[in-house]
Short mmCIF file of C-alpha atoms and ligand atoms in Angstrom, two decimals:
data_model
loop_
_atom_site.label_atom_id
_atom_site.label_comp_id
_atom_site.label_asym_id
_atom_site.label_seq_id
_atom_site.Cartn_x
_atom_site.Cartn_y
_atom_site.Cartn_z
CA MET A 198 192.60 226.76 80.02
CA LEU A 199 195.58 225.99 81.94
CA ARG A 200 197.12 222.74 80.26
CA VAL A 201 198.56 220.91 83.17
CA SER A 202 201.21 217.64 83.43
CA ILE A 203 201.81 215.75 86.20
CA VAL A 204 204.62 213.70 85.96
CA GLY A 205 205.19 210.50 88.69
CA VAL A 206 201.47 210.10 88.24
CA THR A 207 201.25 206.64 89.37
CA GLY A 208 202.43 207.17 93.33
CA TYR A 209 200.12 208.66 96.60
CA GLY A 210 201.14 212.39 95.72
CA GLY A 211 200.03 212.73 91.60
CA GLY A 212 197.10 210.22 92.53
CA GLU A 213 195.95 213.65 93.89
CA LEU A 214 197.05 216.45 91.76
CA VAL A 215 194.97 214.39 89.61
CA ARG A 216 192.25 214.32 92.26
CA LEU A 217 191.76 218.05 92.52
CA LEU A 218 192.93 218.61 89.03
CA GLY A 219 190.68 216.07 86.97
CA LYS A 220 187.52 217.93 87.34
CA ARG A 221 188.29 220.97 86.83
CA ALA A 222 186.78 223.12 83.92
CA ASP A 223 189.41 225.17 83.72
CA VAL A 224 192.62 223.31 83.40
CA LYS A 225 193.12 220.63 80.70
CA LEU A 226 195.43 217.36 81.88
CA ILE A 227 198.21 216.92 79.27
CA GLU A 228 200.25 214.47 79.66
CA LEU A 229 199.91 211.52 83.14
CA VAL A 230 204.00 210.17 82.90
CA GLY A 231 203.70 207.05 85.40
CA ARG A 232 206.78 204.48 84.74
CA SER A 233 205.27 201.99 86.19
CA ALA A 234 201.75 202.40 83.80
CA ALA A 235 202.53 204.18 81.00
CA GLY A 236 199.57 203.56 78.72
CA ARG A 237 197.13 202.06 81.64
CA PRO A 238 194.64 203.61 82.22
CA LEU A 239 194.59 205.58 85.29
CA GLY A 240 191.91 204.01 86.10
CA GLU A 241 193.81 200.84 86.59
CA VAL A 242 196.18 203.11 88.68
CA PHE A 243 193.55 204.35 91.01
CA PRO A 244 190.42 203.00 90.64
CA SER A 245 188.85 205.86 92.27
CA LEU A 246 190.06 207.87 89.19
CA ALA A 247 188.14 205.59 87.11
CA PRO A 248 185.17 208.16 86.09
CA LEU A 249 187.37 210.37 84.48
CA GLY A 250 188.35 208.24 81.63
CA LEU A 251 191.82 209.34 81.95
CA THR A 252 195.05 206.90 80.62
CA LEU A 253 198.45 207.44 80.86
CA SER A 254 201.23 208.53 78.45
CA ALA A 255 202.51 205.29 76.32
CA GLY A 256 205.84 206.24 77.37
CA ASP A 257 208.08 206.47 80.80
CA GLN A 258 209.13 210.41 80.02
CA LEU A 259 207.55 213.55 79.24
CA GLU A 260 207.01 214.28 75.92
CA ARG A 261 205.78 217.77 75.06
CA PRO A 262 206.82 219.51 78.00
CA GLU A 263 206.71 223.16 76.36
CA GLU A 264 202.69 222.26 75.51
CA ALA A 265 202.10 222.67 79.31
CA ASP A 266 201.97 225.99 81.18
CA PHE A 267 202.44 224.17 84.79
CA VAL A 268 203.83 220.84 85.57
CA PHE A 269 203.71 219.10 89.37
CA LEU A 270 207.10 216.95 89.99
CA ALA A 271 205.67 214.10 92.12
CA LEU A 272 208.64 211.58 92.52
CA PRO A 273 211.15 210.66 95.38
CA HIS A 274 214.13 213.79 95.74
CA HIS A 275 217.24 213.48 92.87
CA ALA A 276 215.05 211.98 90.20
CA SER A 277 213.01 215.98 90.90
CA ALA A 278 215.77 217.87 90.65
CA GLU A 279 217.00 216.24 86.83
CA LYS A 280 213.53 216.38 85.24
CA ALA A 281 213.05 219.85 87.01
CA ALA A 282 216.19 220.85 84.92
CA GLU A 283 215.67 218.95 81.64
CA ILE A 284 212.23 220.92 81.49
CA LEU A 285 213.15 224.35 82.01
CA GLU A 286 216.28 223.81 79.76
CA ASN A 287 214.28 222.55 76.81
CA ALA A 288 210.97 224.51 77.64
CA PRO A 289 211.87 227.72 79.18
CA GLN A 290 207.96 229.31 79.00
CA THR A 291 206.85 226.07 82.04
CA LYS A 292 206.26 226.70 84.87
CA VAL A 293 207.18 223.02 87.03
CA ILE A 294 205.55 222.84 90.53
CA ASP A 295 208.59 220.37 93.03
CA LEU A 296 206.93 218.73 95.05
CA SER A 297 210.51 216.62 96.41
CA ALA A 298 212.67 218.40 98.46
CA ASP A 299 215.76 219.54 95.89
CA PHE A 300 214.72 222.58 96.19
CA ARG A 301 213.36 224.11 99.21
CA LEU A 302 216.60 224.64 101.17
CA ARG A 303 218.51 227.67 100.39
CA ASP A 304 221.78 226.02 101.30
CA LEU A 305 223.52 223.67 98.96
CA ALA A 306 226.17 222.73 101.25
CA THR A 307 222.99 222.12 103.35
CA TYR A 308 221.32 219.76 101.37
CA GLU A 309 223.62 217.60 100.28
CA ALA A 310 224.02 217.26 104.13
CA TRP A 311 220.66 215.74 104.23
CA TYR A 312 219.69 214.45 100.83
CA GLY A 313 223.41 213.74 98.87
CA SER A 314 224.20 215.09 95.78
CA HIS A 315 222.15 218.38 94.05
CA PRO A 316 221.36 216.87 90.49
CA ALA A 317 220.74 220.93 89.57
CA PRO A 318 222.19 223.29 92.21
CA TYR A 319 222.41 225.34 90.33
CA LEU A 320 218.51 226.16 90.16
CA LEU A 321 218.62 226.07 93.98
CA LYS A 322 218.81 229.88 93.41
CA GLU A 323 215.63 230.92 91.06
CA ALA A 324 213.69 228.12 92.90
CA VAL A 325 210.64 229.95 95.53
CA TYR A 326 209.80 228.13 98.07
CA GLY A 327 205.71 227.86 98.12
CA LEU A 328 204.27 228.09 101.55
CA PRO A 329 201.66 230.81 100.55
CA GLU A 330 200.69 231.87 103.77
CA LEU A 331 204.53 232.61 104.53
CA TYR A 332 206.08 233.17 101.42
CA ARG A 333 202.83 234.92 99.44
CA ALA A 334 204.49 237.45 97.91
CA LYS A 335 208.17 235.75 96.36
CA LEU A 336 204.50 233.30 94.67
CA ASN A 337 203.81 235.32 91.23
CA SER A 338 203.36 235.16 87.67
CA GLY A 339 207.53 235.69 86.98
CA VAL A 340 208.15 231.91 88.79
CA ARG A 341 209.16 228.98 86.94
CA LEU A 342 210.57 226.62 89.91
CA VAL A 343 208.47 226.00 92.63
CA ALA A 344 209.98 224.27 96.01
CA ASN A 345 206.82 222.51 96.54
CA PRO A 346 206.74 222.19 101.47
CA GLY A 347 206.85 219.28 102.94
CA CYS A 348 203.80 217.96 105.04
CA TYR A 349 206.08 218.18 108.90
CA PRO A 350 207.40 222.01 107.63
CA THR A 351 203.80 222.95 106.33
CA CYS A 352 202.34 222.04 109.52
CA SER A 353 205.15 222.77 112.49
CA SER A 354 205.86 226.49 110.18
CA LEU A 355 202.07 227.13 110.11
CA ALA A 356 201.88 226.68 114.04
CA LEU A 357 204.90 228.67 115.29
CA ALA A 358 205.18 231.55 112.51
CA PRO A 359 202.77 234.09 114.12
CA ALA A 360 204.89 233.16 117.97
CA LEU A 361 208.76 234.28 116.31
CA LYS A 362 207.44 237.21 113.45
CA GLY A 363 207.46 240.73 114.42
CA GLU A 364 207.75 241.38 118.25
CA ALA A 365 208.83 237.71 119.15
CA ILE A 366 206.54 236.23 122.15
CA ILE A 367 208.36 232.74 122.31
CA GLU A 368 211.90 232.27 122.74
CA PRO A 369 213.62 231.06 119.33
CA ASP A 370 214.26 227.25 120.54
CA VAL A 371 211.00 225.32 120.27
CA ILE A 372 210.11 221.09 120.36
CA ILE A 373 207.81 219.63 117.71
CA ASN A 374 205.89 216.17 118.31
CA ALA A 375 204.26 215.21 115.01
CA LEU A 376 202.25 212.79 114.19
CA SER A 377 201.24 211.10 110.36
CA GLY A 378 199.33 209.09 109.43
CA THR A 379 200.98 206.31 106.42
CA SER A 380 200.27 207.64 103.11
CA GLY A 381 203.12 210.61 104.09
CA ALA A 382 205.44 207.47 103.53
CA GLY A 383 204.10 207.16 99.35
CA ARG A 384 202.93 204.46 97.70
CA GLU A 385 205.77 202.04 97.68
CA LEU A 386 206.16 198.36 100.25
CA LYS A 387 208.10 198.76 103.42
CA GLN A 388 207.87 196.21 106.01
CA ASN A 389 207.36 199.13 108.51
CA LEU A 390 204.09 200.22 106.97
CA HIS A 391 202.00 196.34 106.72
CA TYR A 392 199.06 196.25 108.28
CA SER A 393 200.26 193.76 110.86
CA GLU A 394 203.07 195.57 111.93
CA LEU A 395 201.24 199.27 112.31
CA ASN A 396 197.77 199.00 113.50
CA GLU A 397 197.38 199.19 116.54
CA SER A 398 201.21 201.14 117.34
CA ALA A 399 202.63 203.92 116.91
CA SER A 400 206.31 204.51 116.94
CA ALA A 401 209.08 207.41 116.88
CA TYR A 402 211.21 207.82 114.36
CA GLY A 403 213.94 210.05 112.97
CA LEU A 404 215.26 210.30 116.08
CA ALA A 405 219.11 211.84 116.55
CA PRO A 406 221.93 212.07 115.95
CA ALA A 407 220.38 211.12 111.91
CA GLY A 408 217.09 212.49 113.00
CA HIS A 409 214.52 213.95 110.67
CA ARG A 410 215.93 215.46 106.78
CA HIS A 411 212.02 218.02 106.95
CA LEU A 412 214.19 219.39 110.73
CA PRO A 413 216.84 221.97 108.15
CA GLU A 414 213.24 223.01 106.28
CA ILE A 415 211.38 223.62 109.59
CA ARG A 416 213.82 225.81 110.69
CA GLN A 417 214.97 227.24 107.56
CA VAL A 418 211.07 228.51 107.83
CA LEU A 419 211.32 229.71 111.35
CA GLU A 420 214.56 231.61 111.00
CA ASP A 421 212.94 233.83 108.05
CA GLN A 422 209.76 234.29 110.69
CA TYR A 423 211.69 235.00 113.60
CA GLY A 424 215.22 236.82 111.65
CA GLY A 425 218.21 234.18 113.38
CA PRO A 426 219.04 231.60 114.40
CA VAL A 427 215.79 229.60 115.85
CA GLU A 428 217.19 225.89 117.69
CA VAL A 429 214.18 223.11 116.36
CA LEU A 430 214.36 219.51 118.32
CA PHE A 431 211.86 217.87 115.92
CA THR A 432 210.67 214.19 116.52
CA PRO A 433 208.36 212.81 114.00
CA HIS A 434 206.14 209.43 114.88
CA LEU A 435 203.51 207.05 112.56
CA LEU A 436 200.42 206.88 113.54
CA PRO A 437 197.60 203.66 111.29
CA LEU A 438 196.22 206.79 109.71
CA THR A 439 196.10 206.75 106.06
CA ARG A 440 195.77 210.79 106.69
CA GLY A 441 196.57 213.31 108.24
CA MET A 442 199.27 215.04 110.37
CA LEU A 443 198.90 216.75 114.23
CA ALA A 444 201.29 218.51 114.75
CA THR A 445 202.03 219.73 118.74
CA CYS A 446 204.22 223.21 119.08
CA TYR A 447 206.43 223.85 122.26
CA ALA A 448 208.07 227.06 123.51
CA ARG A 449 208.88 229.15 126.46
CA LEU A 450 206.89 232.27 125.88
CA THR A 451 209.25 235.44 126.39
CA PRO A 452 209.61 237.19 130.04
CA ALA A 453 207.29 240.49 128.21
CA PHE A 454 204.66 238.00 127.94
CA LEU A 455 204.44 236.47 130.83
CA ALA A 456 204.15 239.49 132.63
CA GLU A 457 201.60 241.27 130.32
CA HIS A 458 199.63 237.62 130.34
CA ARG A 459 198.29 236.18 134.24
CA ASP A 460 195.02 234.69 133.74
CA PRO A 461 195.41 231.17 131.98
CA LYS A 462 191.51 232.60 130.80
CA SER A 463 191.73 235.63 128.85
CA VAL A 464 195.78 234.72 127.86
CA ASN A 465 194.59 232.00 125.29
CA ALA A 466 192.03 234.92 124.13
CA ALA A 467 195.03 236.56 123.09
CA LEU A 468 196.53 233.82 121.67
CA ARG A 469 193.88 233.10 118.55
CA GLU A 470 193.47 236.88 118.75
CA ARG A 471 197.12 236.87 117.57
CA TYR A 472 197.02 233.86 115.54
CA ARG A 473 194.14 235.39 114.19
CA ASP A 474 194.93 238.24 112.95
CA PHE A 475 198.44 236.99 110.88
CA TYR A 476 196.45 234.84 109.20
CA LYS A 477 193.41 237.28 108.63
CA ASN A 478 193.92 237.42 104.40
CA ASP A 479 195.08 233.00 104.53
CA PRO A 480 191.14 231.22 103.54
CA PHE A 481 193.31 228.59 104.17
CA VAL A 482 194.29 228.82 108.26
CA MET A 483 191.24 228.34 110.93
CA VAL A 484 192.41 229.24 114.45
CA VAL A 485 190.15 226.88 116.22
CA ASP A 486 188.69 227.37 119.33
CA SER A 487 189.89 223.83 121.10
CA PRO A 488 191.97 221.26 119.82
CA PRO A 489 191.68 220.33 116.53
CA THR A 490 191.62 216.69 115.02
CA THR A 491 193.30 215.22 112.07
CA LYS A 492 189.69 213.54 110.54
CA GLN A 493 188.22 217.53 110.81
CA VAL A 494 191.08 218.36 107.59
CA GLN A 495 190.42 215.26 106.25
CA THR A 496 190.69 215.38 102.01
CA SER A 497 189.76 218.76 102.60
CA ASN A 498 193.67 221.78 102.29
CA TYR A 499 192.74 223.73 105.47
CA CYS A 500 194.82 223.42 108.67
CA PHE A 501 193.64 223.89 111.73
CA ILE A 502 195.58 225.85 114.47
CA TYR A 503 195.15 225.88 118.36
CA PRO A 504 197.35 227.71 120.34
CA THR A 505 197.32 227.25 123.73
CA ALA A 506 199.89 229.08 127.53
CA ASP A 507 200.16 226.56 129.79
CA LEU A 508 201.14 229.19 132.33
CA ARG A 509 202.22 227.05 135.23
CA THR A 510 205.40 226.08 132.97
CA GLY A 511 205.37 229.51 130.66
CA ARG A 512 205.12 227.57 127.25
CA LEU A 513 203.12 228.36 124.59
CA VAL A 514 201.80 224.98 123.51
CA THR A 515 200.07 225.09 119.68
CA VAL A 516 198.55 221.88 118.12
CA ALA A 517 198.66 222.03 113.94
CA VAL A 518 196.58 219.54 111.46
CA LEU A 519 196.81 218.32 108.07
CA ASP A 520 195.76 216.21 105.49
CA ASN A 521 200.14 215.36 104.52
CA LEU A 522 198.11 215.14 100.54
CA VAL A 523 196.06 218.05 99.99
CA LYS A 524 197.50 221.33 102.48
CA GLY A 525 200.82 219.00 103.24
CA ALA A 526 201.41 218.25 99.97
CA ALA A 527 199.56 218.02 96.22
CA GLY A 528 196.33 220.68 97.06
CA GLU A 529 199.23 223.29 98.44
CA ALA A 530 201.40 222.14 95.06
CA VAL A 531 197.65 223.39 93.12
CA GLN A 532 197.77 226.86 96.18
CA ASN A 533 200.98 227.40 94.60
CA MET A 534 199.74 226.98 90.64
CA ASN A 535 196.97 229.28 91.32
CA LEU A 536 199.08 231.87 93.03
CA LEU A 537 201.35 231.85 89.42
CA ALA A 538 198.92 231.70 87.37
CA GLY A 539 197.05 234.26 88.61
CA LEU A 540 194.49 233.21 89.74
CA PRO A 541 192.35 233.01 93.32
CA GLU A 542 194.00 230.83 95.54
CA THR A 543 191.67 229.37 96.19
CA THR A 544 189.97 228.05 93.33
CA GLY A 545 189.16 224.24 93.51
CA LEU A 546 190.10 224.02 96.33
CA GLU A 547 187.11 225.02 98.90
CA MET A 548 185.72 221.32 98.90
CA LEU A 549 185.55 220.69 102.62
CA SER A 550 186.69 217.59 104.77
CA VAL A 551 184.90 214.68 104.61
CA TYR A 552 183.08 214.17 107.68
CA PRO A 553 183.10 211.52 110.03
N1 NAP B 263 203.04 211.58 100.53
C1 NAP B 263 202.98 212.58 100.90
O1 NAP B 263 202.37 213.11 101.89
C2 NAP B 263 203.96 213.81 101.01
C3 NAP B 263 203.71 215.06 100.86
C4 NAP B 263 205.17 216.07 100.11
C5 NAP B 263 205.88 216.44 99.73
N2 NAP B 263 205.52 214.58 99.42
C6 NAP B 263 206.63 214.80 98.13
O2 NAP B 263 206.41 213.84 97.44
C7 NAP B 263 206.82 213.12 96.25
C8 NAP B 263 206.09 211.79 96.03
O3 NAP B 263 205.54 211.60 97.33
P1 NAP B 263 204.51 210.53 97.37
O4 NAP B 263 204.64 210.03 98.35
O5 NAP B 263 203.82 210.64 96.24
O6 NAP B 263 205.90 208.94 96.15
P2 NAP B 263 205.20 207.81 96.39
O7 NAP B 263 203.52 207.01 96.18
O8 NAP B 263 205.84 206.53 96.58
O9 NAP B 263 205.24 208.37 94.03
C9 NAP B 263 206.62 208.32 93.41
C10 NAP B 263 206.28 208.79 92.10
O10 NAP B 263 207.97 208.83 91.76
C11 NAP B 263 207.92 207.47 90.62
N3 NAP B 263 209.17 207.41 90.53
C12 NAP B 263 209.51 207.29 91.94
N4 NAP B 263 211.44 206.67 91.64
C13 NAP B 263 210.99 207.36 90.54
C14 NAP B 263 212.58 207.67 89.09
N5 NAP B 263 214.12 207.28 89.27
N6 NAP B 263 211.65 207.96 88.19
C15 NAP B 263 210.73 208.37 87.93
N7 NAP B 263 209.74 208.26 88.59
C16 NAP B 263 210.33 207.94 89.40
C17 NAP B 263 207.03 206.17 91.11
O11 NAP B 263 207.41 205.65 89.38
P3 NAP B 263 207.02 204.26 89.69
O12 NAP B 263 205.10 204.07 91.09
O13 NAP B 263 205.30 204.43 88.58
O14 NAP B 263 207.50 203.29 89.25
C18 NAP B 263 205.03 206.61 91.50
O15 NAP B 263 204.90 207.09 90.50
C19 NAP B 263 207.69 212.88 97.27
O16 NAP B 263 209.65 213.78 96.86
C20 NAP B 263 207.85 213.63 98.43
O17 NAP B 263 208.72 213.20 99.87
C21 NAP B 263 204.77 213.43 99.48
#
């Protein structure tokens, strides 16, 4: 039996963790901490979770971290790092899976440039980046701190890794146009998320010069795959969807690849074969035969990927979709817990999408 605590259970990420873990026979939820609803039934915070009959912890702090095998932190950055440091100091046997960005960037200066001062920089070295498809070999029972990836980095990195790794078939200069639903921004109310501001509308954000905080994370992952510098132009967009993320990624195909593939039909078959081979041991990645939609993966832990070549422009165009709260957050976090616990990676995550 795995003993699990969740901090930040009043937010979307925390609620989704309870949805994924609450019915598992091999998991016991021991502390559910949410500062704005201490002591209240979880069903009051998330009526959809009422059938579980759970109640939040009486206080706004984790009281017994040492009793948990795993603590999930579903908090904003900074608050997460402070909590992770406290847990790892007081309960050295407990493993922490952090959904925030606090431990994702290996380089402190890069973190501080995008997020400000780091509350626990000494933990950066210890954290393992939890994108199982690309870092599985590092996700084992010896790990105490997992940096769960961002939703945009998961979606875009999975879309591009097979083209960059090994003998790269694209130039290391990529463009990512990504779309997200509103739950990606969390449960807190913000003006641009009001129904009347967002409905029947779409917007780009995180443009230069400021850029979006997921940019350095995407670059770090792609550079790990490529083994050298990768230029990334990343533009996120907000759409009036509740859940869902779609990334369309572009890059120039290498002259060697183009010389070998001149037929528009067979080039796509070759690309799909390369991608399928890359993900042959990854139960949650499916390389599909037609452009996927966000609805096809909604509420599931799957990422569907469609690579194609536009031979007129000599570019790779890859479309990837996932559910930002599942494969982009809580589902990936549970996948990481399974790996650290030595369980099959798919445990409790095999549900299919709700469709239509
Ligand atoms: N939403 C996504 O699709 C997604 C995807 C990947 C990663 N993430 C990351 O996951 C984390 C949680 O995101 P979310 O979408 O669940 O956010 P959210 O819905 O806004 O929830 C945030 C949670 O953190 C708590 N909280 C906020 N500030 C706190 C503080 N200073 N001390 C203690 N608790 C605090 C909130 O408690 P109260 O509301 O009770 O005050 C709430 O439980 C974030 O770091 C986010 O970047 C989110």
